[in-house]
Amino acid sequence: MNILGIETSCDETSAAVLCNGEVQSNVVSSQRCHTLFGGVVPELASREHERLIVAIVDAAVKESNIRKNELDVIAATAGPGLIGAVMVGLSFAQGMAYALKIPLVPVNHIEAHIFSPFINEGTSHAAPEGRFVSLTVSGGHTLLSLVEQDLSYKVIGRTLDDAAGEAFDKTGKMLGLPYPAGPVIDTLAKMGDPAFHLFPRALTSASQSSKNYQGNFDFSFSGLKTSVLTWLQKQSPEYIEVHKADIAASIQAAIVDVLVEKTIAVARNQRIRAVAMAGGVSANSALRKAIKEACDKADITLYVPDALYSTDNAAMIATLADLKLSRGMKAERTYNNAPYASFTAGARRA
Ligand code: KG4
Ligand code: ZN
């Protein structure tokens, strides 16, 4: 089975080819045009995808050594995402599937992140036998889900306000860092002291105000943002400049502590011994280290994607389509009639 995956939900234009479940190519182009604006400008994102999509798909197919007419299925992100950006990739996929007379499988972007730790490059591990807890942390989402063997999942915790990636990006912007600030904070924090300043950890055991934190698997990061802003306003620009790495490390520690504590709490609460972490923020080195230590201590097996597959990529889109098809799910509808059924219906809200 040869699957072409296409991802254009935000600011990465990506295409990948999967042959019998194994990644043959994964080409990603990250848009740099947004840096100047401190965040993704939807209209610019759509135009960049439109400009690059043909070249990126061609490059992925060429690198895979598969000819276009050997493709069996095209899988494309159908949302959630910036609607104009999604439409570029999905319409392109629809046209290509029509031309090649093969089915189009629409894929939910967040579901694809959830299963990204199981992307197979020939070396990766298969999905665990049994249920697992998924921590999905990206620029737009922060979710804790229980994933069943049949690939269905139930969201049991989510952010009440900002996503974890947003917390990185917005506090980083306050520190004068470029967008996206997450990876910059990650690098800066390596030279800083995480105990330099204690920023709030909302809805956790460390939070004085949330006595009922146990069994509450939701997150809140907007208070952290306000706390960083008001604290920075009280410091001189010179002090901030001298302690930039310490501040970055302290912000990062506040985010990481919450993510790790909640994830382990869910696994304990549900008596599940497998955790899979995914999404752009899962590339964070401090988070990777802390969650690994916590999982080891709690005798939980941890699955994390290669950092390459933490941020948006098309290999995860093709992989989820492959997982579903290999478990007997049919690409029921093709390009002829709105093909959005079954593949976006996996999520069950708690
Ligand atoms: O999954 P993703 O590529 O796109 C969305 O679906 O949102 O996630 C992007 C987010 C951004 O907020 C970015 O700052 C964050 O992931 N990110 C990181 C790191 N790499 C990416 N955050 C912290 N540390 C990193 N190393
Ligand atoms: Zn994403």
PDB file of C-alpha atoms in Angstrom, residues 65-200:
ATOM      1  CA  ASN A  65      11.263   6.330  -5.609  1.00  0.00           C
ATOM      2  CA  ILE A  66       7.565   5.552  -6.143  1.00  0.00           C
ATOM      3  CA  ARG A  67       5.915   6.788  -9.308  1.00  0.00           C
ATOM      4  CA  LYS A  68       2.724   8.819  -8.976  1.00  0.00           C
ATOM      5  CA  ASN A  69       0.732   6.140 -10.751  1.00  0.00           C
ATOM      6  CA  GLU A  70       1.866   3.612  -8.124  1.00  0.00           C
ATOM      7  CA  LEU A  71       0.107   5.537  -5.340  1.00  0.00           C
ATOM      8  CA  ASP A  72      -2.920   3.711  -3.882  1.00  0.00           C
ATOM      9  CA  VAL A  73      -4.360   6.376  -1.598  1.00  0.00           C
ATOM     10  CA  ILE A  74      -3.955  10.089  -0.866  1.00  0.00           C
ATOM     11  CA  ALA A  75      -4.422  11.236   2.747  1.00  0.00           C
ATOM     12  CA  ALA A  76      -4.770  14.934   3.493  1.00  0.00           C
ATOM     13  CA  THR A  77      -5.419  17.046   6.582  1.00  0.00           C
ATOM     14  CA  ALA A  78      -9.086  18.047   6.623  1.00  0.00           C
ATOM     15  CA  GLY A  79      -8.899  20.122   9.842  1.00  0.00           C
ATOM     16  CA  PRO A  80      -8.715  21.476  12.418  1.00  0.00           C
ATOM     17  CA  GLY A  81      -6.526  24.314  11.235  1.00  0.00           C
ATOM     18  CA  LEU A  82      -6.572  27.644   9.434  1.00  0.00           C
ATOM     19  CA  ILE A  83      -9.396  27.044   6.999  1.00  0.00           C
ATOM     20  CA  GLY A  84      -7.747  28.692   3.975  1.00  0.00           C
ATOM     21  CA  ALA A  85      -4.541  26.756   4.617  1.00  0.00           C
ATOM     22  CA  VAL A  86      -6.403  23.446   5.025  1.00  0.00           C
ATOM     23  CA  MET A  87      -8.342  24.062   1.802  1.00  0.00           C
ATOM     24  CA  VAL A  88      -5.155  24.462  -0.252  1.00  0.00           C
ATOM     25  CA  GLY A  89      -3.845  21.000   0.706  1.00  0.00           C
ATOM     26  CA  LEU A  90      -7.224  19.293   0.688  1.00  0.00           C
ATOM     27  CA  SER A  91      -8.264  20.715  -2.696  1.00  0.00           C
ATOM     28  CA  PHE A  92      -4.896  19.798  -4.155  1.00  0.00           C
ATOM     29  CA  ALA A  93      -5.260  16.258  -2.762  1.00  0.00           C
ATOM     30  CA  GLN A  94      -8.774  16.040  -4.138  1.00  0.00           C
ATOM     31  CA  GLY A  95      -7.626  17.067  -7.620  1.00  0.00           C
ATOM     32  CA  MET A  96      -4.721  14.656  -7.557  1.00  0.00           C
ATOM     33  CA  ALA A  97      -6.893  11.760  -6.314  1.00  0.00           C
ATOM     34  CA  TYR A  98      -9.383  12.545  -9.058  1.00  0.00           C
ATOM     35  CA  ALA A  99      -6.690  12.542 -11.717  1.00  0.00           C
ATOM     36  CA  LEU A 100      -5.133   9.301 -10.463  1.00  0.00           C
ATOM     37  CA  LYS A 101      -8.553   7.690  -9.831  1.00  0.00           C
ATOM     38  CA  ILE A 102      -7.601   6.680  -6.286  1.00  0.00           C
ATOM     39  CA  PRO A 103      -9.379   7.282  -2.946  1.00  0.00           C
ATOM     40  CA  LEU A 104      -8.825  10.343  -0.813  1.00  0.00           C
ATOM     41  CA  VAL A 105      -8.686   9.844   2.949  1.00  0.00           C
ATOM     42  CA  PRO A 106      -9.367  13.010   4.964  1.00  0.00           C
ATOM     43  CA  VAL A 107      -7.417  13.029   8.236  1.00  0.00           C
ATOM     44  CA  ASN A 108      -8.011  14.898  11.489  1.00  0.00           C
ATOM     45  CA  HIS A 109      -4.806  16.805  12.283  1.00  0.00           C
ATOM     46  CA  ILE A 110      -4.985  16.295  16.057  1.00  0.00           C
ATOM     47  CA  GLU A 111      -5.657  12.569  15.694  1.00  0.00           C
ATOM     48  CA  ALA A 112      -2.605  12.393  13.455  1.00  0.00           C
ATOM     49  CA  HIS A 113      -0.492  14.054  16.185  1.00  0.00           C
ATOM     50  CA  ILE A 114      -1.811  11.544  18.757  1.00  0.00           C
ATOM     51  CA  PHE A 115      -0.492   8.616  16.710  1.00  0.00           C
ATOM     52  CA  SER A 116       2.719  10.329  15.555  1.00  0.00           C
ATOM     53  CA  PRO A 117       4.881   8.532  18.178  1.00  0.00           C
ATOM     54  CA  PHE A 118       4.208   5.399  16.132  1.00  0.00           C
ATOM     55  CA  ILE A 119       5.444   6.688  12.789  1.00  0.00           C
ATOM     56  CA  ASN A 120       7.500   3.894  11.299  1.00  0.00           C
ATOM     57  CA  GLU A 121      10.804   4.738   9.700  1.00  0.00           C
ATOM     58  CA  GLY A 122      11.807   1.112   9.814  1.00  0.00           C
ATOM     59  CA  THR A 123      13.135   1.529  13.356  1.00  0.00           C
ATOM     60  CA  SER A 124      10.226   2.910  15.374  1.00  0.00           C
ATOM     61  CA  HIS A 125       8.065   0.895  17.741  1.00  0.00           C
ATOM     62  CA  ALA A 126       4.521  -0.172  16.938  1.00  0.00           C
ATOM     63  CA  ALA A 127       1.527   1.203  18.832  1.00  0.00           C
ATOM     64  CA  PRO A 128       1.215  -0.372  22.297  1.00  0.00           C
ATOM     65  CA  GLU A 129      -1.042  -3.356  22.774  1.00  0.00           C
ATOM     66  CA  GLY A 130      -3.820  -1.893  24.857  1.00  0.00           C
ATOM     67  CA  ARG A 131      -4.900   1.553  25.977  1.00  0.00           C
ATOM     68  CA  PHE A 132      -2.560   4.472  26.317  1.00  0.00           C
ATOM     69  CA  VAL A 133      -2.678   8.030  27.610  1.00  0.00           C
ATOM     70  CA  SER A 134      -1.917  10.678  25.006  1.00  0.00           C
ATOM     71  CA  LEU A 135      -0.531  14.098  25.876  1.00  0.00           C
ATOM     72  CA  THR A 136      -0.978  16.237  22.752  1.00  0.00           C
ATOM     73  CA  VAL A 137       0.703  19.612  23.088  1.00  0.00           C
ATOM     74  CA  SER A 138       0.866  21.981  20.142  1.00  0.00           C
ATOM     75  CA  GLY A 139       0.460  25.643  19.306  1.00  0.00           C
ATOM     76  CA  GLY A 140      -3.320  25.328  19.217  1.00  0.00           C
ATOM     77  CA  HIS A 141      -4.106  22.358  21.481  1.00  0.00           C
ATOM     78  CA  THR A 142      -3.297  20.894  24.863  1.00  0.00           C
ATOM     79  CA  LEU A 143      -5.150  17.629  25.357  1.00  0.00           C
ATOM     80  CA  LEU A 144      -5.014  14.572  27.560  1.00  0.00           C
ATOM     81  CA  SER A 145      -6.819  11.630  25.951  1.00  0.00           C
ATOM     82  CA  LEU A 146      -7.409   7.968  26.618  1.00  0.00           C
ATOM     83  CA  VAL A 147      -6.732   6.041  23.434  1.00  0.00           C
ATOM     84  CA  GLU A 148      -8.262   2.622  22.886  1.00  0.00           C
ATOM     85  CA  GLN A 149      -6.903  -0.309  20.926  1.00  0.00           C
ATOM     86  CA  ASP A 150      -9.389   0.375  18.106  1.00  0.00           C
ATOM     87  CA  LEU A 151      -7.835   3.882  17.698  1.00  0.00           C
ATOM     88  CA  SER A 152     -10.880   5.658  19.145  1.00  0.00           C
ATOM     89  CA  TYR A 153     -10.158   8.108  21.933  1.00  0.00           C
ATOM     90  CA  LYS A 154     -11.810  10.085  24.665  1.00  0.00           C
ATOM     91  CA  VAL A 155     -10.520  13.532  25.611  1.00  0.00           C
ATOM     92  CA  ILE A 156     -10.407  13.762  29.425  1.00  0.00           C
ATOM     93  CA  GLY A 157      -8.459  16.975  29.892  1.00  0.00           C
ATOM     94  CA  ARG A 158      -7.943  20.083  27.825  1.00  0.00           C
ATOM     95  CA  THR A 159      -6.755  23.622  28.274  1.00  0.00           C
ATOM     96  CA  LEU A 160      -9.365  26.022  29.551  1.00  0.00           C
ATOM     97  CA  ASP A 161      -7.622  28.936  27.823  1.00  0.00           C
ATOM     98  CA  ASP A 162      -4.205  29.040  26.112  1.00  0.00           C
ATOM     99  CA  ALA A 163      -2.455  26.007  24.629  1.00  0.00           C
ATOM    100  CA  ALA A 164       0.998  25.052  25.955  1.00  0.00           C
ATOM    101  CA  GLY A 165       2.662  26.135  22.689  1.00  0.00           C
ATOM    102  CA  GLU A 166       0.821  29.432  22.881  1.00  0.00           C
ATOM    103  CA  ALA A 167       2.166  29.898  26.424  1.00  0.00           C
ATOM    104  CA  PHE A 168       5.704  29.418  25.070  1.00  0.00           C
ATOM    105  CA  ASP A 169       5.122  31.698  22.076  1.00  0.00           C
ATOM    106  CA  LYS A 170       3.374  34.528  23.932  1.00  0.00           C
ATOM    107  CA  THR A 171       5.656  34.687  26.961  1.00  0.00           C
ATOM    108  CA  GLY A 172       8.607  34.443  24.554  1.00  0.00           C
ATOM    109  CA  LYS A 173       7.232  37.421  22.637  1.00  0.00           C
ATOM    110  CA  MET A 174       7.162  39.366  25.929  1.00  0.00           C
ATOM    111  CA  LEU A 175      10.849  38.533  26.282  1.00  0.00           C
ATOM    112  CA  GLY A 176      11.470  39.904  22.783  1.00  0.00           C
ATOM    113  CA  LEU A 177      12.005  36.477  21.201  1.00  0.00           C
ATOM    114  CA  PRO A 178      10.992  35.768  17.572  1.00  0.00           C
ATOM    115  CA  TYR A 179       7.996  33.604  16.595  1.00  0.00           C
ATOM    116  CA  PRO A 180       7.748  30.705  17.207  1.00  0.00           C
ATOM    117  CA  ALA A 181       9.391  31.271  20.589  1.00  0.00           C
ATOM    118  CA  GLY A 182       9.031  27.663  21.837  1.00  0.00           C
ATOM    119  CA  PRO A 183      12.251  26.336  20.280  1.00  0.00           C
ATOM    120  CA  VAL A 184      14.116  29.562  21.184  1.00  0.00           C
ATOM    121  CA  ILE A 185      13.083  29.274  24.848  1.00  0.00           C
ATOM    122  CA  ASP A 186      14.165  25.617  24.754  1.00  0.00           C
ATOM    123  CA  THR A 187      17.678  26.634  23.619  1.00  0.00           C
ATOM    124  CA  LEU A 188      17.955  29.691  25.915  1.00  0.00           C
ATOM    125  CA  ALA A 189      16.728  27.743  28.947  1.00  0.00           C
ATOM    126  CA  LYS A 190      19.668  25.353  28.685  1.00  0.00           C
ATOM    127  CA  MET A 191      21.876  28.222  29.944  1.00  0.00           C
ATOM    128  CA  GLY A 192      19.426  29.387  32.637  1.00  0.00           C
ATOM    129  CA  ASP A 193      18.272  28.495  36.139  1.00  0.00           C
ATOM    130  CA  PRO A 194      14.727  27.026  36.209  1.00  0.00           C
ATOM    131  CA  ALA A 195      14.422  27.979  39.909  1.00  0.00           C
ATOM    132  CA  PHE A 196      15.302  31.650  39.242  1.00  0.00           C
ATOM    133  CA  HIS A 197      11.666  32.739  39.592  1.00  0.00           C
ATOM    134  CA  LEU A 198       8.637  30.668  40.597  1.00  0.00           C
ATOM    135  CA  PHE A 199       5.890  31.283  38.048  1.00  0.00           C
ATOM    136  CA  PRO A 200       2.426  29.790  38.800  1.00  0.00           C
TER     137      PRO A 200
END
